[in-house]
Amino acid sequence: MTSRGCPYKCTYCSNSLFNHLYKGKGRLVRQRSVENVLDELRRHKKIFPHLKRIDFIDEVFSWDREWVEAFVQQYRKDIGLPFHCMQHPNTTDQEVMRMLKDAGLERVEIGIQTGSERVRKEVFERPVSDEKLVKTAKIMRDLRIVPFYDIIVDNPFETAEDKRRGLELLLRIPRPFYMHMFSLIYFPNTILTRKALDAGIITEDQVEGHVSRSFDQMYVSLKHPRPAEDRFWISLYSLTSKRFVSKSLIKFLSRILLLQRHPALLVAFAGLCNNIKLGSIAVKWLFEGKPVFASLGKRGKSKKQG
């Protein structure tokens, strides 16, 4: 981690609560100096001579452009390893991503969170437009950076129309890409949790940390029991990242009302496509000498990677 904290205040995220608690008590995001970070990485390279990649897990890696400019110059010179980081769409532009790519950025995780612009702005207080997300995705494609997009499902604030718009947005995103689907978790005292409690959408036992909570699934599995409509949309979302499944087929499937009411066949098809994609990744990683079974075993168990 090169920093702690987040400059944004998404209502579902614990960082929104931290930002409220510590308002007026100093900087919300604390950034280590470039030299401090590089010192740590130099030590790691000595301790682990076969180190192949660095994963930066800052909430938003490039929120400070000046810091990034200084970092990439030294990192390329002193470390020179491929790396992974997390980005917010609003801090992602062609210039910044090119700098990071030139320094060794191999893959990046970006939060879409919901495909509905209405929910993104009005419910999540996440001021990101559909057009910005599509533009960001095109930058990843043009620079040949591997993108992982995060999507939150099991969201009671989304209507059927919001879910359809979400599918339409995902179909606009250029392939190839990977998708991480997460179930909406109600962290204690966040704005979204209080809103859901006040509206009677959830009860106290569904708040994270309660032993008796009725829904306990962070990573999304197609095998998890949920309403037919949700299984229908989650299956379609999962298919959007599969290059071997045509977008026209996905659009066709989304218009079949019988599948929406009885999605068992669609769920089975999506599960099969997940396994095909995982298998192709495994073969690719075997040829590249990567630890396949430890990595894919965990991913396959949760089915969080689409």
CSV table of N, CA, C and O in Angstrom, one decimal, residues 2 32-56 61 67 70-84 100 102-105:
chain,number,residue,atom,x,y,z
A,2,THR,N,0.6,2.1,-1.0
A,2,THR,CA,1.4,3.4,-1.0
A,2,THR,C,0.6,4.5,-0.3
A,2,THR,O,1.1,5.6,-0.1
A,32,ARG,N,2.3,7.9,1.3
A,32,ARG,CA,3.7,7.7,1.6
A,32,ARG,C,4.5,8.3,0.5
A,32,ARG,O,4.1,8.5,-0.6
A,33,SER,N,5.8,8.7,0.8
A,33,SER,CA,6.6,9.3,-0.2
A,33,SER,C,7.1,8.3,-1.2
A,33,SER,O,7.1,7.1,-0.9
A,34,VAL,N,7.4,8.7,-2.4
A,34,VAL,CA,7.8,7.8,-3.5
A,34,VAL,C,9.1,7.0,-3.0
A,34,VAL,O,9.2,5.8,-3.2
A,35,GLU,N,10.0,7.7,-2.4
A,35,GLU,CA,11.2,7.1,-1.9
A,35,GLU,C,11.0,6.0,-0.9
A,35,GLU,O,11.6,4.9,-0.8
A,36,ASN,N,10.0,6.3,0.0
A,36,ASN,CA,9.7,5.3,1.1
A,36,ASN,C,9.1,4.1,0.5
A,36,ASN,O,9.4,2.9,0.9
A,37,VAL,N,8.2,4.2,-0.5
A,37,VAL,CA,7.7,3.0,-1.2
A,37,VAL,C,8.7,2.2,-1.9
A,37,VAL,O,8.8,1.0,-1.8
A,38,LEU,N,9.6,2.9,-2.6
A,38,LEU,CA,10.6,2.2,-3.4
A,38,LEU,C,11.6,1.5,-2.5
A,38,LEU,O,12.1,0.4,-2.8
A,39,ASP,N,11.9,2.1,-1.3
A,39,ASP,CA,12.8,1.4,-0.4
A,39,ASP,C,12.2,0.1,0.0
A,39,ASP,O,12.9,-0.9,0.1
A,40,GLU,N,10.9,0.1,0.3
A,40,GLU,CA,10.3,-1.2,0.7
A,40,GLU,C,10.3,-2.2,-0.5
A,40,GLU,O,10.6,-3.4,-0.3
A,41,LEU,N,10.1,-1.8,-1.7
A,41,LEU,CA,10.1,-2.7,-2.9
A,41,LEU,C,11.5,-3.2,-3.1
A,41,LEU,O,11.7,-4.3,-3.5
A,42,ARG,N,12.5,-2.3,-2.9
A,42,ARG,CA,13.9,-2.8,-3.1
A,42,ARG,C,14.2,-3.9,-2.1
A,42,ARG,O,14.9,-4.9,-2.5
A,43,ARG,N,13.8,-3.8,-0.9
A,43,ARG,CA,14.0,-4.8,0.1
A,43,ARG,C,13.3,-6.1,-0.3
A,43,ARG,O,13.8,-7.2,-0.2
A,44,HIS,N,12.1,-6.0,-0.8
A,44,HIS,CA,11.3,-7.2,-1.2
A,44,HIS,C,12.1,-7.9,-2.3
A,44,HIS,O,12.1,-9.1,-2.4
A,45,LYS,N,12.6,-7.2,-3.3
A,45,LYS,CA,13.3,-7.8,-4.4
A,45,LYS,C,14.6,-8.6,-3.9
A,45,LYS,O,14.9,-9.6,-4.5
A,46,LYS,N,15.2,-8.1,-2.8
A,46,LYS,CA,16.3,-8.8,-2.3
A,46,LYS,C,15.9,-10.0,-1.5
A,46,LYS,O,16.5,-11.1,-1.6
A,47,ILE,N,14.8,-9.9,-0.8
A,47,ILE,CA,14.3,-11.1,0.0
A,47,ILE,C,13.7,-12.1,-0.9
A,47,ILE,O,13.9,-13.3,-0.7
A,48,PHE,N,13.0,-11.7,-1.9
A,48,PHE,CA,12.3,-12.6,-2.8
A,48,PHE,C,12.9,-12.5,-4.3
A,48,PHE,O,12.4,-11.7,-5.1
A,49,PRO,N,14.0,-13.1,-4.5
A,49,PRO,CA,14.7,-12.9,-5.8
A,49,PRO,C,13.9,-13.3,-7.0
A,49,PRO,O,14.2,-12.9,-8.2
A,50,HIS,N,12.9,-14.2,-6.8
A,50,HIS,CA,12.1,-14.6,-8.0
A,50,HIS,C,10.7,-13.9,-8.0
A,50,HIS,O,9.8,-14.4,-8.7
A,51,LEU,N,10.6,-12.8,-7.4
A,51,LEU,CA,9.4,-12.0,-7.4
A,51,LEU,C,9.1,-11.6,-8.9
A,51,LEU,O,9.9,-11.2,-9.6
A,52,LYS,N,7.8,-11.8,-9.2
A,52,LYS,CA,7.4,-11.6,-10.6
A,52,LYS,C,6.4,-10.5,-10.8
A,52,LYS,O,6.3,-9.9,-11.9
A,53,ARG,N,5.7,-10.1,-9.8
A,53,ARG,CA,4.7,-9.0,-10.0
A,53,ARG,C,4.5,-8.3,-8.6
A,53,ARG,O,4.5,-9.0,-7.6
A,54,ILE,N,4.1,-7.0,-8.7
A,54,ILE,CA,3.7,-6.3,-7.5
A,54,ILE,C,2.2,-6.0,-7.5
A,54,ILE,O,1.8,-5.5,-8.6
A,55,ASP,N,1.5,-6.2,-6.5
A,55,ASP,CA,0.1,-5.8,-6.4
A,55,ASP,C,-0.1,-4.7,-5.4
A,55,ASP,O,0.2,-4.8,-4.2
A,56,PHE,N,-0.4,-3.5,-5.9
A,56,PHE,CA,-0.7,-2.4,-5.1
A,56,PHE,C,-2.2,-2.4,-4.7
A,56,PHE,O,-3.1,-2.5,-5.6
A,61,PHE,N,-5.2,4.2,-6.8
A,61,PHE,CA,-3.8,4.4,-7.0
A,61,PHE,C,-3.3,5.7,-7.5
A,61,PHE,O,-2.3,6.3,-7.0
A,67,TRP,N,2.3,12.7,-7.7
A,67,TRP,CA,3.0,11.6,-7.0
A,67,TRP,C,3.2,10.5,-8.1
A,67,TRP,O,4.3,9.9,-8.1
A,70,ALA,N,6.2,11.2,-10.4
A,70,ALA,CA,7.5,10.9,-9.7
A,70,ALA,C,7.7,9.4,-9.5
A,70,ALA,O,8.8,8.9,-9.7
A,71,PHE,N,6.6,8.7,-9.2
A,71,PHE,CA,6.7,7.3,-8.9
A,71,PHE,C,7.1,6.5,-10.2
A,71,PHE,O,8.0,5.6,-10.1
A,72,VAL,N,6.4,6.8,-11.3
A,72,VAL,CA,6.7,5.9,-12.5
A,72,VAL,C,8.1,6.0,-13.0
A,72,VAL,O,8.7,5.0,-13.5
A,73,GLN,N,8.7,7.2,-12.9
A,73,GLN,CA,10.1,7.3,-13.3
A,73,GLN,C,11.0,6.5,-12.5
A,73,GLN,O,11.9,5.8,-13.1
A,74,GLN,N,10.9,6.5,-11.2
A,74,GLN,CA,11.8,5.8,-10.3
A,74,GLN,C,11.5,4.3,-10.3
A,74,GLN,O,12.3,3.4,-10.3
A,75,TYR,N,10.2,3.9,-10.4
A,75,TYR,CA,9.8,2.5,-10.4
A,75,TYR,C,10.3,1.8,-11.6
A,75,TYR,O,10.9,0.7,-11.5
A,76,ARG,N,10.2,2.4,-12.7
A,76,ARG,CA,10.7,1.8,-14.0
A,76,ARG,C,12.2,1.6,-13.9
A,76,ARG,O,12.7,0.5,-14.3
A,77,LYS,N,12.9,2.5,-13.3
A,77,LYS,CA,14.4,2.4,-13.2
A,77,LYS,C,14.8,1.4,-12.1
A,77,LYS,O,15.7,0.6,-12.4
A,78,ASP,N,14.2,1.5,-11.0
A,78,ASP,CA,14.7,0.7,-9.8
A,78,ASP,C,14.0,-0.6,-9.6
A,78,ASP,O,14.7,-1.6,-9.0
A,79,ILE,N,12.8,-0.8,-10.0
A,79,ILE,CA,12.0,-2.0,-9.7
A,79,ILE,C,11.8,-2.8,-11.0
A,79,ILE,O,12.2,-4.0,-11.2
A,80,GLY,N,11.1,-2.2,-12.0
A,80,GLY,CA,11.0,-2.8,-13.3
A,80,GLY,C,10.1,-4.0,-13.4
A,80,GLY,O,10.3,-4.8,-14.3
A,81,LEU,N,9.3,-4.3,-12.4
A,81,LEU,CA,8.4,-5.5,-12.4
A,81,LEU,C,7.0,-5.1,-12.9
A,81,LEU,O,6.5,-4.0,-12.6
A,82,PRO,N,6.3,-6.0,-13.5
A,82,PRO,CA,4.9,-5.8,-13.9
A,82,PRO,C,4.1,-5.6,-12.6
A,82,PRO,O,4.5,-6.1,-11.5
A,83,PHE,N,3.1,-4.7,-12.6
A,83,PHE,CA,2.3,-4.5,-11.4
A,83,PHE,C,0.8,-4.4,-11.7
A,83,PHE,O,0.4,-4.2,-12.8
A,84,HIS,N,0.0,-4.5,-10.6
A,84,HIS,CA,-1.4,-4.4,-10.7
A,84,HIS,C,-1.8,-3.3,-9.7
A,84,HIS,O,-1.2,-3.1,-8.6
A,100,LEU,N,1.5,4.8,-16.4
A,100,LEU,CA,1.5,3.6,-15.6
A,100,LEU,C,1.9,2.4,-16.4
A,100,LEU,O,2.6,1.5,-16.0
A,102,ASP,N,3.7,2.4,-19.2
A,102,ASP,CA,5.1,2.4,-19.5
A,102,ASP,C,6.0,2.0,-18.3
A,102,ASP,O,7.1,1.5,-18.5
A,103,ALA,N,5.5,2.2,-17.1
A,103,ALA,CA,6.2,1.8,-15.9
A,103,ALA,C,6.1,0.3,-15.6
A,103,ALA,O,6.8,-0.2,-14.8
A,104,GLY,N,5.1,-0.4,-16.2
A,104,GLY,CA,4.9,-1.8,-16.0
A,104,GLY,C,3.5,-2.2,-15.6
A,104,GLY,O,3.3,-3.4,-15.3
A,105,LEU,N,2.5,-1.3,-15.6
A,105,LEU,CA,1.2,-1.7,-15.3
A,105,LEU,C,0.7,-2.8,-16.2
A,105,LEU,O,0.7,-2.6,-17.4
